[in-house]
Amino acid sequence: MGLFLSVLGRDLRLALRQSSDSLIVVGFFVVTVVLFPFGVGPEVSVLERISAGVLWVTALLASMLSLDRIFQQDYEDGSLDLLTRAPAPLTGIVLAKILAHWLTTALPLVVAAPVLAVLLQMSPEGFSALVAALLLGTPTLSLIGAVGAALVLGARRGGVLVSLLILPLYVPVLIFGVSAVDGAASGFAVASQFQIMGAILLVSLVVCPLAAAMALRQALE
Amino acid sequence: MLPNAYPARFIGLSRTVVVWLAILTVVALAVALPWALWLSPPDYQQKDTIRIMYVHVPSAWIGLMAYVLMAACALVSLIWKKPLADYLARAIAPIGAVFTLLCLVTGSLWGRPMWGTWWEWDARMTSMLVLLFLYLGYMALSNAFDDFTRGTRAAALLCVVGVINIPVIKFSVEWWNTLHQTTTVFKKQGPSMAPEQLTALLLMALAFHLLFALLVLVRTETEATNARLRSLGALGTD
């Protein structure tokens, strides 16, 4: 537990001292979302219809872009070698690093999302569902993403490769996330979507750190 | 690479099996293809387009089965670190991907006259498309490293994670949109198809499975030989 907190603290400190990295991810999110009205036209009805999907897909891409931050630097400077030799389960350390990644990249996206929802003319009933769905869904994205990030350590063109590996695995989160927001915006009950997203999160919470830890051990063999 | 990484006994056995399998495959295809494509009666509703189904359905079965087989090999490779499992998994991947693609293409050709569209975002089609992406991801990852074992093991882990995900993807996509024909062969009440059509379908399925097994065995031998050449330093940078 102590090691968990110290790894978490270390990653958070590193992210804060290079806070431009987090800002770039939010910047990407904002700029990409703003591009959509240019692409599909400024009609309110069209924007309102696609707002949930656009926000989710863009948030998913933004969180994917920052995945190399989880392990890449530690892999290159050798601190990952030391972390795998620490007197604690690697799974816990991996979980701490994933949590740090989520706090520094996904959380700013969740904060920015309602503002962008206003720009996309989403109906106000959807706002709380949007924040709640992102809060419940983005940890899953970070968890799955960490497996991909660990798998491509040392690969040629790892950054592009990781998108091919993990985007198909993001599909369920995307479907239920968008459906929860869309449903809430049009006034339907969306409890089941949230329950399923919670279930997916719990399963990933068990499986992904294990798989990522295995992938790290392979990478350092 | 370990010194005993060449599975000599398996290769020896597979060389004998391949000959017989090749003969069987040719015979099965020679019977099944004319039967399914010319001799079997056309459907009263779908007319001759039903014949697309005789290619489509076996391809879909094999596309799915191949991924599960690959995941089983990947699991063996991760737990017991058997090189043979590595070669098998790598051999299966492109073949499974091609059958999945074949399923998608024939489905699209069938959809044009029947549903009036080349592509519909229907649940089953979409999950096959995601399956194709999983295959592509596996192949891309397994070839992305300079070190053969590292690439194969990383891809094996990805494959196992993917196989856990497939039911979730299937369920979520079904929840999202469904238009497809429901299952007509594997049902509790027995298949809901005319017997002539069922015979044609099963013949094609048999022929395709034989073809699949044959291709996998040949490719496995190639992978094993490649690995041996690599360990001898004959294959350039690898």
PDB file of N, CA, C and O in Angstrom, chain A residues 177-221:
ATOM      1  N   GLY A 177     -21.613   4.002 -23.197  1.00  0.00           N
ATOM      2  CA  GLY A 177     -21.434   5.391 -22.805  1.00  0.00           C
ATOM      3  C   GLY A 177     -22.315   6.315 -23.614  1.00  0.00           C
ATOM      4  O   GLY A 177     -23.053   7.152 -23.063  1.00  0.00           O
ATOM      5  N   VAL A 178     -22.268   6.161 -24.931  1.00  0.00           N
ATOM      6  CA  VAL A 178     -23.078   7.019 -25.801  1.00  0.00           C
ATOM      7  C   VAL A 178     -24.553   6.794 -25.527  1.00  0.00           C
ATOM      8  O   VAL A 178     -25.339   7.738 -25.434  1.00  0.00           O
ATOM      9  N   SER A 179     -24.928   5.520 -25.355  1.00  0.00           N
ATOM     10  CA  SER A 179     -26.336   5.218 -25.146  1.00  0.00           C
ATOM     11  C   SER A 179     -26.848   5.825 -23.839  1.00  0.00           C
ATOM     12  O   SER A 179     -27.976   6.314 -23.772  1.00  0.00           O
ATOM     13  N   ALA A 180     -26.013   5.809 -22.795  1.00  0.00           N
ATOM     14  CA  ALA A 180     -26.428   6.405 -21.523  1.00  0.00           C
ATOM     15  C   ALA A 180     -26.676   7.898 -21.701  1.00  0.00           C
ATOM     16  O   ALA A 180     -27.703   8.427 -21.259  1.00  0.00           O
ATOM     17  N   VAL A 181     -25.751   8.579 -22.388  1.00  0.00           N
ATOM     18  CA  VAL A 181     -25.892  10.025 -22.534  1.00  0.00           C
ATOM     19  C   VAL A 181     -27.085  10.354 -23.429  1.00  0.00           C
ATOM     20  O   VAL A 181     -27.899  11.235 -23.113  1.00  0.00           O
ATOM     21  N   ASP A 182     -27.197   9.640 -24.553  1.00  0.00           N
ATOM     22  CA  ASP A 182     -28.307   9.881 -25.480  1.00  0.00           C
ATOM     23  C   ASP A 182     -29.644   9.647 -24.797  1.00  0.00           C
ATOM     24  O   ASP A 182     -30.587  10.436 -24.945  1.00  0.00           O
ATOM     25  N   GLY A 183     -29.716   8.521 -24.045  1.00  0.00           N
ATOM     26  CA  GLY A 183     -30.956   8.188 -23.368  1.00  0.00           C
ATOM     27  C   GLY A 183     -31.341   9.259 -22.364  1.00  0.00           C
ATOM     28  O   GLY A 183     -32.489   9.722 -22.332  1.00  0.00           O
ATOM     29  N   ALA A 184     -30.372   9.686 -21.557  1.00  0.00           N
ATOM     30  CA  ALA A 184     -30.667  10.699 -20.543  1.00  0.00           C
ATOM     31  C   ALA A 184     -31.074  12.012 -21.201  1.00  0.00           C
ATOM     32  O   ALA A 184     -32.002  12.691 -20.744  1.00  0.00           O
ATOM     33  N   ALA A 185     -30.417  12.368 -22.325  1.00  0.00           N
ATOM     34  CA  ALA A 185     -30.741  13.627 -22.985  1.00  0.00           C
ATOM     35  C   ALA A 185     -32.152  13.598 -23.550  1.00  0.00           C
ATOM     36  O   ALA A 185     -32.808  14.631 -23.649  1.00  0.00           O
ATOM     37  N   SER A 186     -32.639  12.411 -23.930  1.00  0.00           N
ATOM     38  CA  SER A 186     -34.015  12.366 -24.438  1.00  0.00           C
ATOM     39  C   SER A 186     -34.997  11.883 -23.367  1.00  0.00           C
ATOM     40  O   SER A 186     -36.130  11.538 -23.682  1.00  0.00           O
ATOM     41  N   GLY A 187     -34.548  11.819 -22.127  1.00  0.00           N
ATOM     42  CA  GLY A 187     -35.467  11.594 -21.027  1.00  0.00           C
ATOM     43  C   GLY A 187     -35.844  10.150 -20.747  1.00  0.00           C
ATOM     44  O   GLY A 187     -36.903   9.882 -20.200  1.00  0.00           O
ATOM     45  N   PHE A 188     -34.996   9.183 -21.156  1.00  0.00           N
ATOM     46  CA  PHE A 188     -35.268   7.777 -20.839  1.00  0.00           C
ATOM     47  C   PHE A 188     -34.534   7.368 -19.572  1.00  0.00           C
ATOM     48  O   PHE A 188     -33.600   8.037 -19.135  1.00  0.00           O
ATOM     49  N   ALA A 189     -34.960   6.213 -19.011  1.00  0.00           N
ATOM     50  CA  ALA A 189     -34.235   5.665 -17.871  1.00  0.00           C
ATOM     51  C   ALA A 189     -32.943   5.026 -18.376  1.00  0.00           C
ATOM     52  O   ALA A 189     -32.956   4.303 -19.370  1.00  0.00           O
ATOM     53  N   VAL A 190     -31.817   5.327 -17.724  1.00  0.00           N
ATOM     54  CA  VAL A 190     -30.540   4.830 -18.229  1.00  0.00           C
ATOM     55  C   VAL A 190     -29.787   4.033 -17.169  1.00  0.00           C
ATOM     56  O   VAL A 190     -28.579   3.823 -17.292  1.00  0.00           O
ATOM     57  N   ALA A 191     -30.510   3.558 -16.147  1.00  0.00           N
ATOM     58  CA  ALA A 191     -29.818   2.842 -15.074  1.00  0.00           C
ATOM     59  C   ALA A 191     -29.086   1.613 -15.609  1.00  0.00           C
ATOM     60  O   ALA A 191     -27.971   1.313 -15.195  1.00  0.00           O
ATOM     61  N   SER A 192     -29.712   0.895 -16.579  1.00  0.00           N
ATOM     62  CA  SER A 192     -29.086  -0.354 -17.034  1.00  0.00           C
ATOM     63  C   SER A 192     -27.748  -0.079 -17.722  1.00  0.00           C
ATOM     64  O   SER A 192     -26.793  -0.820 -17.528  1.00  0.00           O
ATOM     65  N   GLN A 193     -27.674   0.998 -18.516  1.00  0.00           N
ATOM     66  CA  GLN A 193     -26.398   1.315 -19.161  1.00  0.00           C
ATOM     67  C   GLN A 193     -25.299   1.539 -18.118  1.00  0.00           C
ATOM     68  O   GLN A 193     -24.180   1.069 -18.266  1.00  0.00           O
ATOM     69  N   PHE A 194     -25.668   2.279 -17.046  1.00  0.00           N
ATOM     70  CA  PHE A 194     -24.662   2.551 -16.020  1.00  0.00           C
ATOM     71  C   PHE A 194     -24.256   1.276 -15.302  1.00  0.00           C
ATOM     72  O   PHE A 194     -23.081   1.090 -14.969  1.00  0.00           O
ATOM     73  N   GLN A 195     -25.241   0.379 -15.091  1.00  0.00           N
ATOM     74  CA  GLN A 195     -24.881  -0.878 -14.417  1.00  0.00           C
ATOM     75  C   GLN A 195     -23.912  -1.689 -15.266  1.00  0.00           C
ATOM     76  O   GLN A 195     -22.929  -2.230 -14.756  1.00  0.00           O
ATOM     77  N   ILE A 196     -24.194  -1.736 -16.592  1.00  0.00           N
ATOM     78  CA  ILE A 196     -23.301  -2.518 -17.451  1.00  0.00           C
ATOM     79  C   ILE A 196     -21.915  -1.889 -17.499  1.00  0.00           C
ATOM     80  O   ILE A 196     -20.895  -2.581 -17.415  1.00  0.00           O
ATOM     81  N   MET A 197     -21.883  -0.543 -17.586  1.00  0.00           N
ATOM     82  CA  MET A 197     -20.568   0.110 -17.599  1.00  0.00           C
ATOM     83  C   MET A 197     -19.815  -0.159 -16.304  1.00  0.00           C
ATOM     84  O   MET A 197     -18.594  -0.356 -16.306  1.00  0.00           O
ATOM     85  N   GLY A 198     -20.556  -0.173 -15.188  1.00  0.00           N
ATOM     86  CA  GLY A 198     -19.916  -0.489 -13.917  1.00  0.00           C
ATOM     87  C   GLY A 198     -19.373  -1.903 -13.914  1.00  0.00           C
ATOM     88  O   GLY A 198     -18.252  -2.153 -13.444  1.00  0.00           O
ATOM     89  N   ALA A 199     -20.149  -2.832 -14.492  1.00  0.00           N
ATOM     90  CA  ALA A 199     -19.694  -4.224 -14.541  1.00  0.00           C
ATOM     91  C   ALA A 199     -18.427  -4.340 -15.383  1.00  0.00           C
ATOM     92  O   ALA A 199     -17.466  -5.012 -14.994  1.00  0.00           O
ATOM     93  N   ILE A 200     -18.433  -3.656 -16.551  1.00  0.00           N
ATOM     94  CA  ILE A 200     -17.240  -3.713 -17.409  1.00  0.00           C
ATOM     95  C   ILE A 200     -16.034  -3.144 -16.668  1.00  0.00           C
ATOM     96  O   ILE A 200     -14.930  -3.687 -16.718  1.00  0.00           O
ATOM     97  N   LEU A 201     -16.266  -2.050 -15.923  1.00  0.00           N
ATOM     98  CA  LEU A 201     -15.164  -1.446 -15.175  1.00  0.00           C
ATOM     99  C   LEU A 201     -14.610  -2.417 -14.142  1.00  0.00           C
ATOM    100  O   LEU A 201     -13.384  -2.571 -14.005  1.00  0.00           O
ATOM    101  N   LEU A 202     -15.506  -3.116 -13.429  1.00  0.00           N
ATOM    102  CA  LEU A 202     -15.033  -4.029 -12.386  1.00  0.00           C
ATOM    103  C   LEU A 202     -14.216  -5.173 -12.986  1.00  0.00           C
ATOM    104  O   LEU A 202     -13.172  -5.543 -12.457  1.00  0.00           O
ATOM    105  N   VAL A 203     -14.711  -5.717 -14.118  1.00  0.00           N
ATOM    106  CA  VAL A 203     -13.963  -6.812 -14.749  1.00  0.00           C
ATOM    107  C   VAL A 203     -12.596  -6.313 -15.227  1.00  0.00           C
ATOM    108  O   VAL A 203     -11.568  -6.962 -14.998  1.00  0.00           O
ATOM    109  N   SER A 204     -12.572  -5.138 -15.861  1.00  0.00           N
ATOM    110  CA  SER A 204     -11.284  -4.633 -16.341  1.00  0.00           C
ATOM    111  C   SER A 204     -10.347  -4.354 -15.178  1.00  0.00           C
ATOM    112  O   SER A 204      -9.135  -4.502 -15.297  1.00  0.00           O
ATOM    113  N   LEU A 205     -10.936  -3.930 -14.052  1.00  0.00           N
ATOM    114  CA  LEU A 205     -10.114  -3.632 -12.881  1.00  0.00           C
ATOM    115  C   LEU A 205      -9.376  -4.879 -12.399  1.00  0.00           C
ATOM    116  O   LEU A 205      -8.267  -4.806 -11.873  1.00  0.00           O
ATOM    117  N   VAL A 206      -9.985  -6.038 -12.612  1.00  0.00           N
ATOM    118  CA  VAL A 206      -9.328  -7.280 -12.205  1.00  0.00           C
ATOM    119  C   VAL A 206      -8.354  -7.759 -13.286  1.00  0.00           C
ATOM    120  O   VAL A 206      -7.209  -8.097 -13.006  1.00  0.00           O
ATOM    121  N   VAL A 207      -8.824  -7.762 -14.542  1.00  0.00           N
ATOM    122  CA  VAL A 207      -8.056  -8.412 -15.608  1.00  0.00           C
ATOM    123  C   VAL A 207      -6.902  -7.541 -16.108  1.00  0.00           C
ATOM    124  O   VAL A 207      -5.775  -8.015 -16.264  1.00  0.00           O
ATOM    125  N   CYS A 208      -7.189  -6.253 -16.337  1.00  0.00           N
ATOM    126  CA  CYS A 208      -6.207  -5.420 -17.040  1.00  0.00           C
ATOM    127  C   CYS A 208      -4.886  -5.221 -16.294  1.00  0.00           C
ATOM    128  O   CYS A 208      -3.824  -5.359 -16.907  1.00  0.00           O
ATOM    129  N   PRO A 209      -4.896  -4.914 -14.977  1.00  0.00           N
ATOM    130  CA  PRO A 209      -3.600  -4.770 -14.312  1.00  0.00           C
ATOM    131  C   PRO A 209      -2.775  -6.055 -14.373  1.00  0.00           C
ATOM    132  O   PRO A 209      -1.554  -6.008 -14.569  1.00  0.00           O
ATOM    133  N   LEU A 210      -3.448  -7.211 -14.255  1.00  0.00           N
ATOM    134  CA  LEU A 210      -2.739  -8.494 -14.363  1.00  0.00           C
ATOM    135  C   LEU A 210      -2.086  -8.632 -15.730  1.00  0.00           C
ATOM    136  O   LEU A 210      -0.889  -8.950 -15.845  1.00  0.00           O
ATOM    137  N   ALA A 211      -2.900  -8.376 -16.788  1.00  0.00           N
ATOM    138  CA  ALA A 211      -2.383  -8.525 -18.147  1.00  0.00           C
ATOM    139  C   ALA A 211      -1.269  -7.522 -18.403  1.00  0.00           C
ATOM    140  O   ALA A 211      -0.236  -7.860 -19.004  1.00  0.00           O
ATOM    141  N   ALA A 212      -1.443  -6.285 -17.928  1.00  0.00           N
ATOM    142  CA  ALA A 212      -0.415  -5.271 -18.150  1.00  0.00           C
ATOM    143  C   ALA A 212       0.871  -5.651 -17.435  1.00  0.00           C
ATOM    144  O   ALA A 212       1.976  -5.486 -17.979  1.00  0.00           O
ATOM    145  N   ALA A 213       0.744  -6.202 -16.213  1.00  0.00           N
ATOM    146  CA  ALA A 213       1.943  -6.601 -15.478  1.00  0.00           C
ATOM    147  C   ALA A 213       2.670  -7.726 -16.217  1.00  0.00           C
ATOM    148  O   ALA A 213       3.909  -7.719 -16.325  1.00  0.00           O
ATOM    149  N   MET A 214       1.891  -8.681 -16.759  1.00  0.00           N
ATOM    150  CA  MET A 214       2.521  -9.751 -17.542  1.00  0.00           C
ATOM    151  C   MET A 214       3.236  -9.185 -18.749  1.00  0.00           C
ATOM    152  O   MET A 214       4.356  -9.594 -19.089  1.00  0.00           O
ATOM    153  N   ALA A 215       2.571  -8.227 -19.427  1.00  0.00           N
ATOM    154  CA  ALA A 215       3.175  -7.631 -20.616  1.00  0.00           C
ATOM    155  C   ALA A 215       4.463  -6.904 -20.258  1.00  0.00           C
ATOM    156  O   ALA A 215       5.455  -6.958 -21.005  1.00  0.00           O
ATOM    157  N   LEU A 216       4.478  -6.235 -19.097  1.00  0.00           N
ATOM    158  CA  LEU A 216       5.696  -5.526 -18.688  1.00  0.00           C
ATOM    159  C   LEU A 216       6.832  -6.512 -18.451  1.00  0.00           C
ATOM    160  O   LEU A 216       7.977  -6.270 -18.853  1.00  0.00           O
ATOM    161  N   ARG A 217       6.512  -7.627 -17.792  1.00  0.00           N
ATOM    162  CA  ARG A 217       7.570  -8.611 -17.538  1.00  0.00           C
ATOM    163  C   ARG A 217       8.137  -9.145 -18.845  1.00  0.00           C
ATOM    164  O   ARG A 217       9.351  -9.358 -18.971  1.00  0.00           O
ATOM    165  N   GLN A 218       7.222  -9.359 -19.826  1.00  0.00           N
ATOM    166  CA  GLN A 218       7.700  -9.801 -21.146  1.00  0.00           C
ATOM    167  C   GLN A 218       8.625  -8.759 -21.752  1.00  0.00           C
ATOM    168  O   GLN A 218       9.684  -9.077 -22.299  1.00  0.00           O
ATOM    169  N   ALA A 219       8.225  -7.486 -21.642  1.00  0.00           N
ATOM    170  CA  ALA A 219       8.992  -6.419 -22.286  1.00  0.00           C
ATOM    171  C   ALA A 219      10.380  -6.311 -21.687  1.00  0.00           C
ATOM    172  O   ALA A 219      11.323  -5.921 -22.375  1.00  0.00           O
ATOM    173  N   LEU A 220      10.507  -6.669 -20.402  1.00  0.00           N
ATOM    174  CA  LEU A 220      11.796  -6.485 -19.740  1.00  0.00           C
ATOM    175  C   LEU A 220      12.626  -7.757 -19.702  1.00  0.00           C
ATOM    176  O   LEU A 220      13.713  -7.763 -19.166  1.00  0.00           O
ATOM    177  N   GLU A 221      12.102  -8.834 -20.276  1.00  0.00           N
ATOM    178  CA  GLU A 221      12.810 -10.109 -20.228  1.00  0.00           C
ATOM    179  C   GLU A 221      14.180 -10.033 -20.891  1.00  0.00           C
ATOM    180  O   GLU A 221      14.318  -9.394 -21.917  1.00  0.00           O
TER     181      GLU A 221
END
